[in-house]
Structures are given as structure tokens and as C-alpha cells.
Short mmCIF file of C-alpha atoms and ligand atoms in Angstrom, two decimals:
data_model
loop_
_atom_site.label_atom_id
_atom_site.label_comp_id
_atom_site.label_asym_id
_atom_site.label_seq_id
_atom_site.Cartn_x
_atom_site.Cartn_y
_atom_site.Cartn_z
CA UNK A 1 45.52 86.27 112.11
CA UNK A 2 42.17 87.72 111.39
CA UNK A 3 41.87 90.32 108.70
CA UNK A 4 38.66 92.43 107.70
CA UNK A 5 38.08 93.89 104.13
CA UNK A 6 35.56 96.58 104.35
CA UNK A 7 33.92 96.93 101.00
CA UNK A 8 32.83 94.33 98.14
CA UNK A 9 33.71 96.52 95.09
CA UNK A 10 36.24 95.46 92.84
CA UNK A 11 39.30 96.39 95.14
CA UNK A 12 38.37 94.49 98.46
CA UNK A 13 37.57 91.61 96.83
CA UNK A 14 41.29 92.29 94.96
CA UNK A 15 42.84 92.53 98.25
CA UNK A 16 40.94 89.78 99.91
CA UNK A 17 41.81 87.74 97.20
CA UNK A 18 45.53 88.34 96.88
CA UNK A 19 46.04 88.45 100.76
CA UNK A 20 43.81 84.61 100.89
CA UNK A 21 45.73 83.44 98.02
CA UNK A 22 49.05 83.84 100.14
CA UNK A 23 47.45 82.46 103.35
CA UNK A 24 47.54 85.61 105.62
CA UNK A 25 45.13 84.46 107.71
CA UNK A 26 41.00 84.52 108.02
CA UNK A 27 40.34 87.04 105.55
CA UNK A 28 36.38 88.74 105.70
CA UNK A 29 35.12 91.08 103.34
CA UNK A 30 32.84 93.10 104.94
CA UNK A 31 30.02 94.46 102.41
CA UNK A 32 27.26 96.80 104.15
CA UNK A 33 24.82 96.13 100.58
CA UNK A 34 25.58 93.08 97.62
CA UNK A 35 29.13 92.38 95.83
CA UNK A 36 29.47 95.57 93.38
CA UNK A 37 27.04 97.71 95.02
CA UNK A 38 29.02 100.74 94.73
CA UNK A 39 31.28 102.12 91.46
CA UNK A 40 32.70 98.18 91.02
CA UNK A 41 28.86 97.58 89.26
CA UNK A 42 27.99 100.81 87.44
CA UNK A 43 31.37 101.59 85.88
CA UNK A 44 32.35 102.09 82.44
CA UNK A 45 35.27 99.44 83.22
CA UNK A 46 37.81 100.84 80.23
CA UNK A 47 40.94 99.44 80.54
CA UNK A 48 42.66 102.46 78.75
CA UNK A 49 46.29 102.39 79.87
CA UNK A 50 47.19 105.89 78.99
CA UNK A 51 48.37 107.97 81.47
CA UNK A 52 50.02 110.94 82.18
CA UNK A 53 52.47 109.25 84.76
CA UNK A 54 54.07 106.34 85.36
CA UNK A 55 53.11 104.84 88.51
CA UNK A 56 49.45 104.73 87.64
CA UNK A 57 50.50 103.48 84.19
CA UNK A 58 52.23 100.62 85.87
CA UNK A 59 49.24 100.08 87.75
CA UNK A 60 47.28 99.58 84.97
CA UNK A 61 49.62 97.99 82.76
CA UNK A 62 49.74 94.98 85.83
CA UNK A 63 46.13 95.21 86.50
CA UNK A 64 45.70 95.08 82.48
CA UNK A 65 47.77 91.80 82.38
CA UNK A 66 45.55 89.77 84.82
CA UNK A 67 42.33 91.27 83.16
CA UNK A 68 43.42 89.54 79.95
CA UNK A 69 44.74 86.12 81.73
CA UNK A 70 42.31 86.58 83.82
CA UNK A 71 41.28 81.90 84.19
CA UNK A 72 44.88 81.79 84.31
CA UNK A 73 45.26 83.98 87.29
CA UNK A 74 41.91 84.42 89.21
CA UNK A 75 39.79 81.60 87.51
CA UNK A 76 36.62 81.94 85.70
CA UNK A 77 35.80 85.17 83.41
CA UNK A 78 35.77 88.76 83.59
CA UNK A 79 34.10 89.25 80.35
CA UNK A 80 37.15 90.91 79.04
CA UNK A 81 36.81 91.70 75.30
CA UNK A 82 39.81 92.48 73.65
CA UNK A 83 39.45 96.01 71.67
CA UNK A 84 41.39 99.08 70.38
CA UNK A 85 41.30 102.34 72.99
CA UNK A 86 41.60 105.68 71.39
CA UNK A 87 42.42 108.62 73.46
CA UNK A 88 42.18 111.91 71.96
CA UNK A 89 44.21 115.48 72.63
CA UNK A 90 43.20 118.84 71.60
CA UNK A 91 46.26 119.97 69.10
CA UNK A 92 44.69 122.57 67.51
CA UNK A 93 45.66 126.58 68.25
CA UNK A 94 46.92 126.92 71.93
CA UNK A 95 47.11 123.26 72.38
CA UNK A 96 49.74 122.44 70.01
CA UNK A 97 51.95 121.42 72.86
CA UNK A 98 50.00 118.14 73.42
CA UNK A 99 51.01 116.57 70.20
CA UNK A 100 54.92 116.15 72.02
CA UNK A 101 53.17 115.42 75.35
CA UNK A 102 51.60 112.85 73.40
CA UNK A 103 54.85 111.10 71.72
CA UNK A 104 56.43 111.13 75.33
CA UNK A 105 53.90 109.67 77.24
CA UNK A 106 53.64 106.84 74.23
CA UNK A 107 57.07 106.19 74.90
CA UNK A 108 57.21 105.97 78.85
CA UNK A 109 54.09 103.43 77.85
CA UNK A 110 56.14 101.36 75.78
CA UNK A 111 58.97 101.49 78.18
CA UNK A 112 56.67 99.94 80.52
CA UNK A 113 55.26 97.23 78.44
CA UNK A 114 52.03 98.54 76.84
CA UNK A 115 51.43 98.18 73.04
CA UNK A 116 50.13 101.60 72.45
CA UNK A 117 51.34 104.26 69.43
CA UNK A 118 50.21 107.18 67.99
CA UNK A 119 48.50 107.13 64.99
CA UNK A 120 47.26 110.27 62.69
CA UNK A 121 43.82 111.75 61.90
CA UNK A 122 44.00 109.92 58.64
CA UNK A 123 44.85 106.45 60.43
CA UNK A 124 42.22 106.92 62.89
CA UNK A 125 39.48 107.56 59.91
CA UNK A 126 40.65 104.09 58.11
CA UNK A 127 40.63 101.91 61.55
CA UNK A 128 37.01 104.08 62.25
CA UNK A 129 35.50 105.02 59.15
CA UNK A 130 32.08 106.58 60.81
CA UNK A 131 34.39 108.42 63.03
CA UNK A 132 34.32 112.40 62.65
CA UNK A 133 38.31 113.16 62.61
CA UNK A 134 38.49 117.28 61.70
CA UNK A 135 38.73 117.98 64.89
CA UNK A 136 42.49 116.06 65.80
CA UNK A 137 45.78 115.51 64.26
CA UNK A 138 46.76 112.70 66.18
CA UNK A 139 45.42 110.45 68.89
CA UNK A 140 47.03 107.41 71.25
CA UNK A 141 45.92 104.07 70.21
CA UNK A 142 46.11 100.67 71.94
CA UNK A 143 45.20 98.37 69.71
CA UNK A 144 44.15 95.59 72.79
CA UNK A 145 43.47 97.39 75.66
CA UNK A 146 39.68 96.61 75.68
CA UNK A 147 37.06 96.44 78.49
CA UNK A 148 35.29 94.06 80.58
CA UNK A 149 32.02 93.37 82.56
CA UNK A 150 32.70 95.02 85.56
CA UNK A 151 29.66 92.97 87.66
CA UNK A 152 31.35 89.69 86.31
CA UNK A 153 34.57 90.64 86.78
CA UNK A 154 33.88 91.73 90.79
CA UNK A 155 31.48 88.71 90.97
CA UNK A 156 34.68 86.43 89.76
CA UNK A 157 36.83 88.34 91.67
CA UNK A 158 34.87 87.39 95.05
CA UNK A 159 34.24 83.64 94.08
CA UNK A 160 38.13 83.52 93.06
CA UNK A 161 38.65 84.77 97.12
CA UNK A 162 36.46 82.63 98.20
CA UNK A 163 37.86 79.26 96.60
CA UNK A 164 41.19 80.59 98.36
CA UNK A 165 39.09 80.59 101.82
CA UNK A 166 37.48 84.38 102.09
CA UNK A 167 34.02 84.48 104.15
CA UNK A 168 32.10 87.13 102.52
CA UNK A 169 29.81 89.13 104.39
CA UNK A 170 27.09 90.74 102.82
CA UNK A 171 24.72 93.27 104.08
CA UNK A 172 26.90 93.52 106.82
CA UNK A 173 27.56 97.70 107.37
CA UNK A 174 31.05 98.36 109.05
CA UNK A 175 29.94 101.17 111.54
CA UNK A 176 33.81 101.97 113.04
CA UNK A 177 37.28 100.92 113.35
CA UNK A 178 38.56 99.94 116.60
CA UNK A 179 42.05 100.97 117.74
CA UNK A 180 44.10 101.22 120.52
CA UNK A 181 47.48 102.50 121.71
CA UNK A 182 48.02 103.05 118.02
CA UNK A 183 47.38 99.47 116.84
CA UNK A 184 43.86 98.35 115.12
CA UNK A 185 42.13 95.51 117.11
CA UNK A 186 38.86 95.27 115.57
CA UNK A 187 35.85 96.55 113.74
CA UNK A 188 32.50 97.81 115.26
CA UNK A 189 29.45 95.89 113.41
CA UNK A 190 25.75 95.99 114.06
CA UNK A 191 26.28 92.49 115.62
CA UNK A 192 29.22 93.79 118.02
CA UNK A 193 32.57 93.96 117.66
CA UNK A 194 35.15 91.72 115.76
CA UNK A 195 38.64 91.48 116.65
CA UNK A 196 40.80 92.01 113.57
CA UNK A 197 44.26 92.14 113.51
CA UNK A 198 44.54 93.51 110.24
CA UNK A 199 41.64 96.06 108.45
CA UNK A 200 41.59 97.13 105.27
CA UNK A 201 39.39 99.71 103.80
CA UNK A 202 38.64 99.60 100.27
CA UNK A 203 34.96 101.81 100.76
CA UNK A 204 35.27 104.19 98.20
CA UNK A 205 33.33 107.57 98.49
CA UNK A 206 32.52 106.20 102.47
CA UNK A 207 36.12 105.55 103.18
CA UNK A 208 36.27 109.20 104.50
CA UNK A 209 33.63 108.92 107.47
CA UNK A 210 34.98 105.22 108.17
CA UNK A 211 38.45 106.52 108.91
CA UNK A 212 37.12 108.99 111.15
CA UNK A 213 36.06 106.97 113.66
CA UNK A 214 39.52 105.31 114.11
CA UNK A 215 41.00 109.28 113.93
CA UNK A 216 42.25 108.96 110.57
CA UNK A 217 41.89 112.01 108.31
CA UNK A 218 41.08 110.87 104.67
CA UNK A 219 40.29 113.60 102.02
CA UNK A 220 38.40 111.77 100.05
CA UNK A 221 35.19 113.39 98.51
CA UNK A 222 32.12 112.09 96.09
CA UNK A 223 31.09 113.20 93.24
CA UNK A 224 28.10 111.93 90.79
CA UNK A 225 28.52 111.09 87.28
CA UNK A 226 26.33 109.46 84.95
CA UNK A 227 26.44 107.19 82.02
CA UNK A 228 24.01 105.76 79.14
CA UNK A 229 23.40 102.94 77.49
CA UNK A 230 22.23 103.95 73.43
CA UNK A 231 20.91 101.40 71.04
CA UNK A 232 23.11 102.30 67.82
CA UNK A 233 21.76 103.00 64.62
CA UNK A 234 21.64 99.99 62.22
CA UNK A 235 24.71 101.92 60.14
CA UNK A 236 26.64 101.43 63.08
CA UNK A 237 26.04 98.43 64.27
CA UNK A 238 29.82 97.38 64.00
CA UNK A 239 30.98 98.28 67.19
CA UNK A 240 33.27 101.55 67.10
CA UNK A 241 36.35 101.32 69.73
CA UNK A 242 36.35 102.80 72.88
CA UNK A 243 36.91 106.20 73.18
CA UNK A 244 38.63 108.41 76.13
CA UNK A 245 37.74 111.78 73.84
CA UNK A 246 38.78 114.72 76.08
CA UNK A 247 38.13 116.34 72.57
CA UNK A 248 34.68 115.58 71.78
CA UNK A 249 34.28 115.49 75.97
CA UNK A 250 32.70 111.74 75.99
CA UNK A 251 34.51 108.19 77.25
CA UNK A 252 32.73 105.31 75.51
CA UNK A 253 32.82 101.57 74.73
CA UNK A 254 30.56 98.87 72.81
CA UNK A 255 28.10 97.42 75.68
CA UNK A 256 26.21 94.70 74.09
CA UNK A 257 25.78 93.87 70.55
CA UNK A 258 24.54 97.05 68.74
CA UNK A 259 25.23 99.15 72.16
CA UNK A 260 27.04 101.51 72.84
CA UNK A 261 27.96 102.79 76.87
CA UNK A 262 28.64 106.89 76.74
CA UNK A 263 29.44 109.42 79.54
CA UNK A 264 29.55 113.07 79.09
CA UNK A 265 32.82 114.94 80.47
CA UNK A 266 30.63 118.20 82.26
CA UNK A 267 31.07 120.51 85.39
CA UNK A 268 27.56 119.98 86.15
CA UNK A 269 27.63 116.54 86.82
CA UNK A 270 30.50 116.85 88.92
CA UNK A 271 28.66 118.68 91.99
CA UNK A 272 29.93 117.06 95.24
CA UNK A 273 26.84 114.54 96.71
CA UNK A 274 26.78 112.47 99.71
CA UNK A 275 26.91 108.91 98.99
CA UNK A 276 24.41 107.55 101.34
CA UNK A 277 21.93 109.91 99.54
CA UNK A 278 22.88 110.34 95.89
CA UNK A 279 20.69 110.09 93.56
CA UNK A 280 21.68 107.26 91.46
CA UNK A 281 19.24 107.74 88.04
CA UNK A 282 19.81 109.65 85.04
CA UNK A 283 18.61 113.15 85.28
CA UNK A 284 15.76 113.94 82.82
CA UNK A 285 18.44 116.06 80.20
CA UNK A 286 21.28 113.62 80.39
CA UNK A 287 20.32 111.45 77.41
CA UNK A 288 19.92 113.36 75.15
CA UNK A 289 23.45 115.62 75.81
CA UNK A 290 25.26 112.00 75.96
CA UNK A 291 23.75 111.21 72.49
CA UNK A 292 24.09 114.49 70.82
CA UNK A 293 28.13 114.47 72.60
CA UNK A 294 29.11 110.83 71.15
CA UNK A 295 27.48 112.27 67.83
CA UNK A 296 29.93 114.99 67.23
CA UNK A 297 32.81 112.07 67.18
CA UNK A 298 30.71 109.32 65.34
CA UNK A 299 27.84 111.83 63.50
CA UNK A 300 25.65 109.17 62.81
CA UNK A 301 24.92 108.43 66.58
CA UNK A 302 22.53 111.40 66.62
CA UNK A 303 20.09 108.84 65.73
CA UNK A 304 21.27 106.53 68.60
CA UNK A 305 18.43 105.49 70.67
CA UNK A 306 18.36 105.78 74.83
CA UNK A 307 18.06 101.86 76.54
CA UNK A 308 18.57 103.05 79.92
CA UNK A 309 21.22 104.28 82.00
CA UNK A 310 22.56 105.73 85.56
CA UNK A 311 24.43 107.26 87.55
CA UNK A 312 27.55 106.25 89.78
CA UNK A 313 29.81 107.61 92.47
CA UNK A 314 33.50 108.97 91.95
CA UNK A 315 35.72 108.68 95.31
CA UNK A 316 37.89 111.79 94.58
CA UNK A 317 41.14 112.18 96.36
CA UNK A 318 42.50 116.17 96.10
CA UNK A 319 44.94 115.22 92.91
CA UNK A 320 42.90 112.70 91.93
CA UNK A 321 45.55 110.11 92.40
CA UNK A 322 44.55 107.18 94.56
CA UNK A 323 45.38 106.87 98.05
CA UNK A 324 46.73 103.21 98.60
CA UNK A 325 49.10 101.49 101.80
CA UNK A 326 49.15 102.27 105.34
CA UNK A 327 47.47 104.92 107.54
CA UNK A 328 49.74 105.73 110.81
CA UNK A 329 47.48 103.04 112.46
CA UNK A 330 49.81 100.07 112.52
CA UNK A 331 47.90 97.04 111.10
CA UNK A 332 45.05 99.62 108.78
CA UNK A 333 45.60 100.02 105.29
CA UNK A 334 43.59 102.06 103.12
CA UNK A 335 42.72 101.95 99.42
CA UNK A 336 40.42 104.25 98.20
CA UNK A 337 40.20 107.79 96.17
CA UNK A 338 40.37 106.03 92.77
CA UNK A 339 39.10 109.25 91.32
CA UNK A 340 36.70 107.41 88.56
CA UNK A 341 39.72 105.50 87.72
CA UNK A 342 40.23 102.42 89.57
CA UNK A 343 38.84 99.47 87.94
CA UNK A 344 41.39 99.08 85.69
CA UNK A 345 44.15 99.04 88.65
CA UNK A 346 42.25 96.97 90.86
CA UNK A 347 43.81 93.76 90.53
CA UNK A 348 47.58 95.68 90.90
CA UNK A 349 46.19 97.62 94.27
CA UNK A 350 45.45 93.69 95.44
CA UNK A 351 48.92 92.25 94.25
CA UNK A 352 50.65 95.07 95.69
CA UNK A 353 48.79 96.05 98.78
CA UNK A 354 48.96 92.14 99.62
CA UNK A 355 52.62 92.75 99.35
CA UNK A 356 53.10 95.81 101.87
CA UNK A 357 51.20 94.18 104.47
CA UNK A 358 52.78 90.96 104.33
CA UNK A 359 56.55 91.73 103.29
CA UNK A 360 56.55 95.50 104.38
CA UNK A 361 56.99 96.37 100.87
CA UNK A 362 55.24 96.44 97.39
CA UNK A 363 57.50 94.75 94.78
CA UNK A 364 55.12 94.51 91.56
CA UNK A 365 54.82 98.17 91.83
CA UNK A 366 55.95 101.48 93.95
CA UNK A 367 53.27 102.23 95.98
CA UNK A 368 54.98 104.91 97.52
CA UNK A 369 53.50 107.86 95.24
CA UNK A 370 49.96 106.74 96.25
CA UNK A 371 51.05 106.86 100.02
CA UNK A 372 47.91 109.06 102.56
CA UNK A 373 50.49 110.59 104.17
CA UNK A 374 51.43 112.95 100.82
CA UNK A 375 48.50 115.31 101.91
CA UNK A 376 50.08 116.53 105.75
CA UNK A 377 51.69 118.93 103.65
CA UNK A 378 51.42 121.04 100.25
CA UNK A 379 53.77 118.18 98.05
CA UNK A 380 50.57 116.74 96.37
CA UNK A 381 49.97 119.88 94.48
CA UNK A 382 53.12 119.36 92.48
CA UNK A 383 52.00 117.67 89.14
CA UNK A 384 52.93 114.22 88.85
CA UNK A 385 54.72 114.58 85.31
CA UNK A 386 55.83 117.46 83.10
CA UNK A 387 53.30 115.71 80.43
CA UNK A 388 50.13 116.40 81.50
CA UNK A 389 47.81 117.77 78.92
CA UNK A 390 45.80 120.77 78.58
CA UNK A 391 41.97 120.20 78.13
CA UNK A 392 39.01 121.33 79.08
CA UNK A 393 36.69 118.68 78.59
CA UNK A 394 35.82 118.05 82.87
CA UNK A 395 36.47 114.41 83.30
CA UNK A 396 36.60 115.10 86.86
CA UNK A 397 40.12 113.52 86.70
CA UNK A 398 42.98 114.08 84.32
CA UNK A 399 45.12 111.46 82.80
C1 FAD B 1 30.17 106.08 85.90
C2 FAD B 1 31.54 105.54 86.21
C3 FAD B 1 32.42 105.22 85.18
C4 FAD B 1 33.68 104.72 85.47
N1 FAD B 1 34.50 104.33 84.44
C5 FAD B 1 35.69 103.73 84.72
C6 FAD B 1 36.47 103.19 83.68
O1 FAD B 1 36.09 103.23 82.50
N2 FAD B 1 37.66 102.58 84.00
C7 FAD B 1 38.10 102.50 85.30
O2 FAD B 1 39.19 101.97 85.53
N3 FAD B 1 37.37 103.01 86.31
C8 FAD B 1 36.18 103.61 86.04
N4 FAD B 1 35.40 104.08 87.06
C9 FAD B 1 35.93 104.03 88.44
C10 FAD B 1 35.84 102.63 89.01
O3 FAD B 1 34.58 102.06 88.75
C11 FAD B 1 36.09 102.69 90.52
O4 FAD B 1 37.33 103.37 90.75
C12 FAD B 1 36.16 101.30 91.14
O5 FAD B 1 35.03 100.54 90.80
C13 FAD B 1 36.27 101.47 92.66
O6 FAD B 1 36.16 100.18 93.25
P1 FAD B 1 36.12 100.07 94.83
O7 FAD B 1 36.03 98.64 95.14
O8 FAD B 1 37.23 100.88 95.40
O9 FAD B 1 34.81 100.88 95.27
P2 FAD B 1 33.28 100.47 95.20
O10 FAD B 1 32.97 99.65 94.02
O11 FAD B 1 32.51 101.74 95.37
O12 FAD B 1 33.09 99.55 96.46
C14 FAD B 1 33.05 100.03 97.77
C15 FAD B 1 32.09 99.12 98.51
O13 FAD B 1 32.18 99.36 99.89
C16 FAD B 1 30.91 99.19 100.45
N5 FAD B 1 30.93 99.89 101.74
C17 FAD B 1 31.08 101.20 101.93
N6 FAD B 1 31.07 101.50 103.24
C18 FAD B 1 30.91 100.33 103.89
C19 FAD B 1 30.82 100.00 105.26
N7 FAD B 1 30.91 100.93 106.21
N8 FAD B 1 30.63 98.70 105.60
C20 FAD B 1 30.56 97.73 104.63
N9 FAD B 1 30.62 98.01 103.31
C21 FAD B 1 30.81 99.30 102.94
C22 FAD B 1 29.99 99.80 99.41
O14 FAD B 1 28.65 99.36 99.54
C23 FAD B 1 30.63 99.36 98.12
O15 FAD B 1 30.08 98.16 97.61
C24 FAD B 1 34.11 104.58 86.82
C25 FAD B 1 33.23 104.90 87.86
C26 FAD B 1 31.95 105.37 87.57
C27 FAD B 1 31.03 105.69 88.71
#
């Protein structure tokens, strides 16, 4: 059986692994740049499990497990560094409501397996004691959740699907997907066409004009958002956790030793782009808005210094909830419109996407929710959970 994985990011080379690892046949990722090219190498890679709902918390919960074992279960290193997530809720005034929305989504985490809890104001100032708390009453807090190094990790990844027997193309642009009578047979290369008997597109933000060409409507759209890298103030140069602030309006994470990685939640950045002609630098004002943001949840980063920094592209689906199985095309599977969310969830979308196509069904997790199909019709408007928070902080997703 031949099988073609188009895209080297972190989730093709998930697939390609799992389906290699259980000997589906000749698996070849298909990668039109290098390994990580896309979001898979300029990601923030937080491995926050907090969500709003549970089947993207189980997602991350079983991607989460394989990032911390990971030369137990892919082999090598993914740079994973073991450290406390705090995610913040406005509580104050009209948002009083989130502090329950809070305590129940805690719980359906716990009932799933992740050590999270909430903790108060005054806990969060003793665990961060440069941290600004006025603002909050309460926050979630994983003690372990951590991050990684998202290059290493895809890098890993694709050497881990290799040792199982991937061939890995790179610089190799998938230009179509062949089908016929309803069934995929191949995919349409500069070099010709390949017969595949399986395809699988993990392309992010280009998933949507890939699809096309096999007649496959995928409403997937881009969006650009940036991130820094700050040199912290001596003070500081314990690292602080890593923050998912919709308060404060910032995610951020120790980089490198005395360096900190911070994105800005903001509408402006959020201006749809077309990924083959993004541009993929900071603009000119952005440092200085991502320093003076982190600064009004640790103060003393106001005298955090810019490194460097870019920008990277978000593959939104309409509810911002990924899009992962089959596509009405018997033998194409898609997994794509991660939303700015999907490193975390990768190695799940390759355990249980390797499942569907091989035994028809996803065991480790219910992939039904994610399923393309959900947009023929108006059902993906309806909110995945009664918990969802209020905030205005523009995250381009929710949680
Ligand atoms: C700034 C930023 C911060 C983020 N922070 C987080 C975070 O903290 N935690 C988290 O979980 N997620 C985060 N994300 C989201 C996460 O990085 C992505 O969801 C994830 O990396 C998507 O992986 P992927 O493999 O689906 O896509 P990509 O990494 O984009 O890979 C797709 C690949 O397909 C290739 N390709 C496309 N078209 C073709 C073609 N026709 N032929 C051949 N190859 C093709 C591309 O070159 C690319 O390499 C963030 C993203 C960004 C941009």
C-alpha cells in the first residue's frame, strides 16, 4: 500500500510516524520546503492542557503524555522541559461567572487525567513573586505541563518515522490530489504523478487550496501572528512559568536561559494573509507592545530587552476546532485547522488518525467532534461546552 503525507510540520510527521510504526505500508511525507517550515518551527509549543472542552482536552492530555515520555515512545528528545502553566480568567465585574467556569473545567481536567487545580491570587504571588496579581482572583495551574522545542521535537518526530521506514521528501511541493470514481489514486508532483492509495493532508494554512483540486471544500483560513524573543532583566533571570494570560492578553514561556518567548493577544495581528505571501518578520511596533504587554503581568519586564523574533501562520477552521479524519474521498484524510493550537495535540492526531485509517475507528480518542463534515450545515456554531469563558483578550482562538 502506498501512502503520501503532504506536509513536514509536526502533524505529518505524527501521522507518518504512527501509520510506519504499525506497518501500513510505504509511507512518504511529502514537504514542498524543509521539516518545520511552516507553524511546526515558529510556534510557541505550550503544552497548556486547559481547555474549554473535552475532546481537545483529551487530545492534549494524550499528546501531553508522549511529549513527556517522549525516548520511551518516539526515541530521542523533544526538548521537553517540565514547568508550571498558568492560565488566567477575567473575574472581576461582569466576568464573575468565570471563576465557576473555572472550577468545572478543572474538574472535567482531572476527570481526564491532568494534574491541574486552581489556585488563588495570593498562591499565584508566592509560586511567582515578580508576578503582578491585582488584576485576578484565581487562575488554573498545572504544575508540569511545560513546553518543548518545537524544531527538535518535529526534527525527532521525522527521524523517529524514518527509523520505522518513512522516505521523506523534501522540497518536494504537492501541486494536486488525484481521484477518481470517488477513490484517491495518487498525487500530482512537479516530477509527475504518484500513485497513492492512501493521502493524507496535514498542510496547514495550504490545506484549503490542496483539497480543492481533488473537489474537497475545506474552510480553512490563515491568519498572521507574531511572537518575540526578550532578553530578561537580570532581576528576573529565574525563569517565570508560562503564561496563557487572556487577562494581561499575552501567552508566554522561558526560551533560553534568561529568555523569555511572548505573543500579544490583538485584532490587528489577526488580519487574514495568504500563506504563500505572508510576511513572516516582526512588524516595526510589535516589540515594543509585546514587552510593554508581558510587563503589566511581570512589571519588571518593561526593561526586557528585544533578541529577535517573527511571525507565524494560524490555520483557522470557522470554530476554531481542528478538522481531523476522513473527507468523502474514500482513502483522503485530512488534518488541519489547528487554529494556533495544534502542537500540543500532534502526537494524539497521529495515534488516532493512524487508528481510523487502519481499524475504521479512533480508540485513544473520539475523533468524531473534529469530523470536516460538521460544516455542511449550521451544527458547528453550537459552542462546544456550556464553560467557555468570556474574554476579550483576541487570541484568535478560545480555549
Ligand atoms: C506564533 C505561533 C504560536 C503558537 N503557539 C502554540 C502553542 O503554544 N501551543 C500549541 O499547541 N500550538 C501553538 N501554535 C500552533 C501550532 O504551532 C500549529 O498548530 C502546529 O505547528 C501545526 O502543525 P502542522 O504540521 O499541522 O502544520 P505546519 O507546521 O504548518 O506544517 C505544514 C507543512 O506543510 C507544508 N506544505 C504545505 N503545502 C504543501 C504542499 N502542497 N506540498 C508539500 N508540502 C506542503 C508546509 O511547507 C509546512 O511545512 C502556534 C502557532 C504559531 C504560528
Amino acid at each position: 500500500m502506498e501512502i503520501a503525507v503532504v506536509g513536514g510540520g509536526i502533524v505529518g510527521g505524527s501521522v507518518a510516524w504512527q501509520l510506519a510504526s504499525r506497518h501500513a505500508g510505504n509511507v512518504t511525507i511529502y514537504e514542498q520546503a524543509v521539516i518545520a517550515a511552516g507553524a511546526s518551527g515558529r510556534t510557541g509549543a505550550l503544552l497548556r492542557r486547559h481547555y474549554t472542552n473535552e475532546p481537545e482536552a483529551r487530545l492534549a492530555q494524550l499528546g501531553w503524555e508522549v511529549f513527556r515520555n517522549w525516548d520511551e515512545r518516539v526515541g530521542g528528545s523533544c526538548g521537553y522541559v517540565p514547568w508550571p502553566v498558568v492560565v488566567t480568567v477575567a473575574t472581576k465585574g461582569d466576568y464573575a461567572s468565570n471563576v465557576d467556569l473555572l472550577h468545572r473545567n478543572i474538574a472535567m481536567q482531572n476527570r481526564l487525567g491532568i494534574d491541574a487545580r486552581v489556585i488563588s491570587a495570593g498562591e499565584l504571588q508566592e509560586l511567582e513573586p515578580h508576578a503582578f496579581v491585582d488584576d485576578i482572583d484565581v487562575a488554573a495551574y498545572e504544575p508540569e505541563s511545560g513546553y518543548v522545542d518545537s524544531i527538535q521535537a518535529t526534527s525527532s518526530m521525522i527521524e523517529a518515522a524514518q527509523r520505522a521506514g518513512v522516505t521523506v521528501q523534501e522540497g518536494v511541493e504537492v501541486l494536486g490530489i488525484v481521484e477518481s470514481g470517488g477513490r484517491v489514486t495518487g498525487i500530482e508532483t512537479g516530477d509527475g504523478t504518484k500513485s497513492a492509495d492512501i493521502v493524507v493532508c496535514a498542510a496547514g494554512p495550504w490545506s484549503t487550496q490542496l483539497m480543492a483540486t481533488a473537489g474537497v471544500e475545506v474552510p480553512v483560513s490563515t491568519i498572521r501572528v507574531q511572537i518575540i524573543i526578550a532578553q530578561r532583566p537580570f532581576e528576573l533571570a529565574h525563569p517565570h512559568a508560562v503564561y496563557l494570560d487572556t487577562v494581561a492578553g499575552i501567552f508566554t514561556r522561558p526560551w533560553a536561559p534568561g529568555r523569555s518567548l511572548v505573543g500579544v493577544a490583538g485584532g490587528d495581528q489577526h488580519d487574514e494573509v495568504d500563506p504563500k505571501t505572508a510576511n513572516l518578520f516582526n512588524d516595526r511596533d510589535y516589540p515594543a507592545r509585546a514587552i510593554s504587554a508581558i510587563a503589566k503581568r511581570i512589571p519588571g519586564m518593561k526593561n526586557a530587552r528585544y533578541l529577535h523574533g517573527h511571525a507565524g501562520l494560524y490555520d483557522m477552521s470557522p470554530d476554531a476546532h481542528p478538522i481531523i479524519g476522513g473527507t468523502g474521498i474514500e482513502g483522503l484524510y485530512l488534518a488541519a485547522g489547528f487554529s494556533g493550537a495544534g502542537f500540543k495535540k500532534a502526537p494524539a492526531v497521529g495515534i488516532t488518525l493512524a487508528e481510523l485509517i487502519m481499524d475504521g475507528e479512533a480508540r485513544s480518542a473520539d475523533l468524531a467532534p473534529f469530523a470536516l463534515d460538521r460544516f455542511a450545515t449550521d451544527a458547528w456554531k453550537t459552542p462546544w461546552s456550556e464553560t467557555e469563558y468570556r474574554f476579550d483578550s483576541d487570541f484568535g482562538h478560545g480555549l
